[in-house]
mmCIF file of C-alpha atoms and ligand atoms in Angstrom:
data_model
loop_
_atom_site.group_PDB
_atom_site.id
_atom_site.type_symbol
_atom_site.label_atom_id
_atom_site.label_comp_id
_atom_site.label_asym_id
_atom_site.label_seq_id
_atom_site.Cartn_x
_atom_site.Cartn_y
_atom_site.Cartn_z
ATOM 1 C CA MET A 1 133.143 46.363 78.374
ATOM 2 C CA ARG A 2 129.966 46.401 80.485
ATOM 3 C CA ASP A 3 126.484 46.287 79.014
ATOM 4 C CA THR A 4 124.344 44.530 81.607
ATOM 5 C CA LEU A 5 120.576 44.163 81.679
ATOM 6 C CA SER A 6 120.454 46.649 84.523
ATOM 7 C CA ASP A 7 122.427 49.173 82.434
ATOM 8 C CA ARG A 8 119.988 48.672 79.582
ATOM 9 C CA PHE A 9 117.109 49.286 81.948
ATOM 10 C CA ARG A 10 118.695 52.475 83.316
ATOM 11 C CA PHE A 11 119.383 53.683 79.804
ATOM 12 C CA LEU A 12 115.789 52.950 78.741
ATOM 13 C CA ARG A 13 114.533 54.792 81.813
ATOM 14 C CA ALA A 14 116.657 57.822 80.871
ATOM 15 C CA PHE A 15 115.242 57.619 77.328
ATOM 16 C CA VAL A 16 111.644 57.510 78.582
ATOM 17 C CA ALA A 17 112.303 60.561 80.770
ATOM 18 C CA HIS A 18 114.121 62.571 78.049
ATOM 19 C CA PRO A 19 113.733 60.910 74.638
ATOM 20 C CA ARG A 20 115.246 63.719 72.541
ATOM 21 C CA GLN A 21 118.183 64.116 74.909
ATOM 22 C CA VAL A 22 119.059 60.408 75.027
ATOM 23 C CA GLY A 23 118.182 59.690 71.396
ATOM 24 C CA ALA A 24 118.366 55.863 71.553
ATOM 25 C CA VAL A 25 116.607 53.095 73.473
ATOM 26 C CA LEU A 26 119.705 50.928 73.931
ATOM 27 C CA PRO A 27 123.360 51.642 74.662
ATOM 28 C CA THR A 28 125.736 51.249 71.710
ATOM 29 C CA SER A 29 126.765 47.622 71.140
ATOM 30 C CA ARG A 30 130.247 46.450 72.090
ATOM 31 C CA TRP A 31 130.986 45.722 68.418
ATOM 32 C CA ALA A 32 130.109 49.242 67.329
ATOM 33 C CA VAL A 33 132.164 50.664 70.230
ATOM 34 C CA ARG A 34 135.199 48.653 69.108
ATOM 35 C CA ASP A 35 134.743 49.579 65.434
ATOM 36 C CA MET A 36 134.574 53.224 66.455
ATOM 37 C CA LEU A 37 137.568 53.253 68.808
ATOM 38 C CA ASP A 38 139.694 51.258 66.342
ATOM 39 C CA LEU A 39 139.705 54.402 64.165
ATOM 40 C CA ALA A 40 141.980 56.231 66.661
ATOM 41 C CA ASP A 41 145.284 55.394 68.333
ATOM 42 C CA LEU A 42 144.118 55.650 71.941
ATOM 43 C CA GLY A 43 147.333 54.107 73.262
ATOM 44 C CA ARG A 44 149.229 57.240 72.185
ATOM 45 C CA ALA A 45 146.627 59.783 73.347
ATOM 46 C CA GLY A 46 147.369 62.074 76.290
ATOM 47 C CA LEU A 47 143.864 63.517 76.675
ATOM 48 C CA VAL A 48 140.636 61.876 75.505
ATOM 49 C CA VAL A 49 137.252 63.562 75.867
ATOM 50 C CA GLU A 50 133.920 61.778 75.653
ATOM 51 C CA LEU A 51 130.652 63.614 74.929
ATOM 52 C CA GLY A 52 127.422 61.828 75.903
ATOM 53 C CA ALA A 53 128.877 58.965 77.931
ATOM 54 C CA GLY A 54 125.553 57.301 78.837
ATOM 55 C CA THR A 55 126.078 54.088 80.815
ATOM 56 C CA GLY A 56 129.781 54.064 79.913
ATOM 57 C CA VAL A 57 130.087 51.578 77.054
ATOM 58 C CA GLN A 58 132.776 53.757 75.442
ATOM 59 C CA THR A 59 134.210 54.897 78.804
ATOM 60 C CA GLY A 60 135.327 51.439 79.894
ATOM 61 C CA GLU A 61 136.792 50.542 76.531
ATOM 62 C CA VAL A 62 138.643 53.883 76.266
ATOM 63 C CA LEU A 63 140.147 53.308 79.730
ATOM 64 C CA ALA A 64 141.205 49.794 78.687
ATOM 65 C CA ARG A 65 143.083 51.238 75.701
ATOM 66 C CA LEU A 66 144.594 54.362 77.342
ATOM 67 C CA GLY A 67 148.174 54.574 78.576
ATOM 68 C CA PRO A 68 148.913 54.857 82.321
ATOM 69 C CA GLY A 69 149.626 58.603 82.249
ATOM 70 C CA ALA A 70 146.726 59.579 80.001
ATOM 71 C CA ARG A 71 143.424 61.177 81.011
ATOM 72 C CA LEU A 72 139.777 60.772 80.033
ATOM 73 C CA VAL A 73 137.194 63.498 80.643
ATOM 74 C CA SER A 74 133.636 62.187 80.181
ATOM 75 C CA LEU A 75 130.739 64.624 79.868
ATOM 76 C CA GLU A 76 127.201 63.391 80.481
ATOM 77 C CA ILE A 77 124.245 65.730 80.916
ATOM 78 C CA ASP A 78 121.934 63.258 82.724
ATOM 79 C CA PRO A 79 122.714 63.370 86.490
ATOM 80 C CA GLY A 80 121.583 59.762 87.030
ATOM 81 C CA LEU A 81 123.844 58.426 84.282
ATOM 82 C CA ALA A 82 126.752 60.633 85.386
ATOM 83 C CA ALA A 83 126.400 59.260 88.947
ATOM 84 C CA LEU A 84 126.386 55.712 87.582
ATOM 85 C CA LEU A 85 129.671 56.390 85.766
ATOM 86 C CA GLU A 86 131.209 58.099 88.765
ATOM 87 C CA GLY A 87 130.501 55.069 90.942
ATOM 88 C CA ARG A 88 131.508 52.497 88.389
ATOM 89 C CA TYR A 89 135.048 53.379 87.395
ATOM 90 C CA ASP A 90 137.540 53.750 90.196
ATOM 91 C CA ASP A 91 140.262 54.990 87.873
ATOM 92 C CA PRO A 92 142.342 58.105 88.604
ATOM 93 C CA ARG A 93 142.657 58.776 84.863
ATOM 94 C CA LEU A 94 138.891 59.410 84.588
ATOM 95 C CA THR A 95 137.022 62.638 85.371
ATOM 96 C CA VAL A 96 133.233 62.479 85.016
ATOM 97 C CA VAL A 97 131.561 65.837 84.424
ATOM 98 C CA CYS A 98 127.797 66.219 84.661
ATOM 99 C CA ASP A 99 127.234 69.063 82.224
ATOM 100 C CA SER A 100 126.303 69.815 78.647
ATOM 101 C CA ALA A 101 128.766 69.328 75.806
ATOM 102 C CA GLU A 102 128.096 73.005 75.060
ATOM 103 C CA LYS A 103 130.270 73.813 78.098
ATOM 104 C CA LEU A 104 133.184 71.691 76.912
ATOM 105 C CA ALA A 105 135.705 74.544 76.673
ATOM 106 C CA ALA A 106 135.073 75.528 80.305
ATOM 107 C CA HIS A 107 135.900 71.993 81.454
ATOM 108 C CA LEU A 108 139.079 71.678 79.383
ATOM 109 C CA GLY A 109 140.657 74.839 80.809
ATOM 110 C CA GLY A 110 142.549 75.607 77.586
ATOM 111 C CA GLU A 111 143.658 72.015 76.944
ATOM 112 C CA ARG A 112 142.760 70.248 73.713
ATOM 113 C CA ALA A 113 141.898 66.599 73.166
ATOM 114 C CA ASP A 114 143.942 64.126 71.139
ATOM 115 C CA VAL A 115 140.789 62.075 70.682
ATOM 116 C CA LEU A 116 137.175 63.268 71.025
ATOM 117 C CA VAL A 117 134.576 60.498 71.275
ATOM 118 C CA CYS A 118 131.103 61.825 70.518
ATOM 119 C CA VAL A 119 127.855 59.831 70.691
ATOM 120 C CA LEU A 120 125.498 62.777 71.119
ATOM 121 C CA PRO A 121 122.012 62.458 69.542
ATOM 122 C CA PHE A 122 122.571 65.200 66.959
ATOM 123 C CA THR A 123 119.488 64.253 64.930
ATOM 124 C CA SER A 124 117.141 64.869 67.849
ATOM 125 C CA PHE A 125 118.854 68.094 69.013
ATOM 126 C CA ASP A 126 117.189 71.316 67.935
ATOM 127 C CA ALA A 127 119.080 73.120 65.174
ATOM 128 C CA GLY A 128 120.579 75.728 67.504
ATOM 129 C CA LEU A 129 122.014 73.225 69.994
ATOM 130 C CA ARG A 130 123.309 71.030 67.164
ATOM 131 C CA ARG A 131 125.135 73.975 65.563
ATOM 132 C CA ARG A 132 126.574 75.227 68.865
ATOM 133 C CA VAL A 133 128.011 71.801 69.749
ATOM 134 C CA LEU A 134 129.312 71.062 66.235
ATOM 135 C CA ASP A 135 130.940 74.496 66.027
ATOM 136 C CA LEU A 136 133.015 73.965 69.158
ATOM 137 C CA LEU A 137 134.428 70.565 68.145
ATOM 138 C CA PRO A 138 137.246 71.633 65.738
ATOM 139 C CA ALA A 139 138.800 73.982 68.324
ATOM 140 C CA ALA A 140 138.611 71.298 71.035
ATOM 141 C CA LEU A 141 140.982 69.029 69.090
ATOM 142 C CA ALA A 142 144.772 69.153 69.487
ATOM 143 C CA PRO A 143 146.901 69.336 66.307
ATOM 144 C CA GLY A 144 146.812 65.882 64.706
ATOM 145 C CA GLY A 145 143.800 64.934 66.833
ATOM 146 C CA VAL A 146 140.763 62.970 65.717
ATOM 147 C CA LEU A 147 137.051 63.334 66.392
ATOM 148 C CA LEU A 148 135.098 60.050 66.409
ATOM 149 C CA VAL A 149 131.329 60.380 65.967
ATOM 150 C CA LEU A 150 128.762 57.562 66.103
ATOM 151 C CA GLN A 151 125.236 58.182 64.786
ATOM 152 C CA TYR A 152 122.244 56.170 63.617
ATOM 153 C CA SER A 153 121.879 58.028 60.332
ATOM 154 C CA PRO A 154 124.216 59.754 57.843
ATOM 155 C CA PHE A 155 122.387 63.059 58.474
ATOM 156 C CA ILE A 156 125.401 64.638 60.197
ATOM 157 C CA ARG A 157 127.979 63.825 57.498
ATOM 158 C CA GLY A 158 127.560 67.128 55.610
ATOM 159 C CA GLU A 159 127.883 69.119 58.842
ATOM 160 C CA LEU A 160 131.117 67.284 59.674
ATOM 161 C CA ARG A 161 132.487 67.836 56.151
ATOM 162 C CA ARG A 162 131.876 71.568 56.491
ATOM 163 C CA ARG A 163 134.025 71.647 59.630
ATOM 164 C CA PHE A 164 136.802 69.083 58.989
ATOM 165 C CA ALA A 165 139.151 68.613 56.017
ATOM 166 C CA SER A 166 139.010 64.821 56.296
ATOM 167 C CA VAL A 167 135.891 62.817 57.187
ATOM 168 C CA GLN A 168 136.169 59.049 56.952
ATOM 169 C CA GLN A 169 132.879 57.093 57.220
ATOM 170 C CA THR A 170 132.337 53.445 58.121
ATOM 171 C CA ILE A 171 129.100 51.575 58.801
ATOM 172 C CA THR A 172 129.003 49.015 61.549
ATOM 173 C CA PRO A 173 126.143 46.529 60.995
ATOM 174 C CA TRP A 174 126.569 44.826 64.401
ATOM 175 C CA ASN A 175 124.380 47.338 66.174
ATOM 176 C CA VAL A 176 120.625 47.903 66.447
ATOM 177 C CA PRO A 177 120.132 49.975 64.355
ATOM 178 C CA PRO A 178 123.294 49.832 62.162
ATOM 179 C CA ALA A 179 125.618 52.685 63.151
ATOM 180 C CA PHE A 180 127.426 55.269 61.039
ATOM 181 C CA VAL A 181 130.864 56.035 62.428
ATOM 182 C CA TYR A 182 132.931 59.051 61.383
ATOM 183 C CA ALA A 183 136.605 59.822 61.983
ATOM 184 C CA CYS A 184 137.198 63.554 61.399
ATOM 185 C CA ARG A 185 140.548 65.350 61.168
ATOM 186 C CA ALA A 186 141.610 68.944 60.552
ATOM 187 C CA ASP A 187 144.212 67.850 57.977
ATOM 188 C CA PRO A 188 143.274 66.347 54.603
ATOM 189 C CA ALA A 189 143.693 62.533 54.456
HETATM 190 C C1 SAM B 1 122.743 58.042 72.144
HETATM 191 S S1 SAM B 1 123.141 58.184 73.859
HETATM 192 C C2 SAM B 1 124.800 57.470 73.838
HETATM 193 C C3 SAM B 1 125.227 56.931 75.169
HETATM 194 C C4 SAM B 1 126.498 56.099 75.144
HETATM 195 N N1 SAM B 1 127.641 56.875 74.751
HETATM 196 C C5 SAM B 1 126.336 54.926 74.212
HETATM 197 O O1 SAM B 1 126.969 54.923 73.147
HETATM 198 O O2 SAM B 1 125.568 54.026 74.547
HETATM 199 C C6 SAM B 1 123.450 59.934 74.032
HETATM 200 C C7 SAM B 1 123.923 60.367 75.397
HETATM 201 O O3 SAM B 1 124.245 61.753 75.339
HETATM 202 C C8 SAM B 1 123.758 62.391 76.506
HETATM 203 N N2 SAM B 1 123.563 63.813 76.153
HETATM 204 C C9 SAM B 1 122.543 64.362 75.457
HETATM 205 N N3 SAM B 1 122.729 65.671 75.298
HETATM 206 C C10 SAM B 1 123.905 65.979 75.891
HETATM 207 C C11 SAM B 1 124.643 67.175 76.045
HETATM 208 N N4 SAM B 1 124.199 68.349 75.542
HETATM 209 N N5 SAM B 1 125.807 67.126 76.701
HETATM 210 C C12 SAM B 1 126.284 65.953 77.217
HETATM 211 N N6 SAM B 1 125.615 64.779 77.106
HETATM 212 C C13 SAM B 1 124.441 64.787 76.446
HETATM 213 C C14 SAM B 1 122.482 61.642 76.828
HETATM 214 O O4 SAM B 1 122.074 61.819 78.170
HETATM 215 C C15 SAM B 1 122.887 60.198 76.494
HETATM 216 O O5 SAM B 1 123.474 59.565 77.595
#
């Protein structure tokens, strides 16, 4: 899993340019990424979708856990970060899309994800954008699928509970700041 000084600098630069869009000054720590991805069985997933890929801390670890015939679609709205991802991973299973998570359905062409990995800055989104993105998540999941969400506050928990029958929360302290991680499923636990 890569998290180099130069990645941190690029991430910080993206934050300075668009603070509300990036929502954090540092990429997620490798420990928090592992805690988050451990909540899903990526080895059995056929299609994984990532929303807000940043410098790719989840991207690389998802690819490491995916099976050979599986696919990962990573959406990132910042063109500089999307280009970084595109150049970094020479893996035919990965498709990088530079677009907003709001356009997710258009990029899935009717397919649904077994695992959705979401590290979007919901707390700094305006209310309309937050609602539009949250509303499209349940329909983007395949039956039996799981949505993984990482946030820096529990603010989003109620919104997730309104949309998913099962919302499991863990807190990973090995991150600055400590991260709240949610695993959400359509079926009750
Ligand atoms: C908190 S950062 C997380 C980055 C990375 N996943 C990590 O954990 O370090 C949020 C990322 O979401 C991206 N982003 C913000 N709004 C977005 C949107 N509407 N659609 C897709 N990506 C978005 C930002 O550019 C940023 O890279």
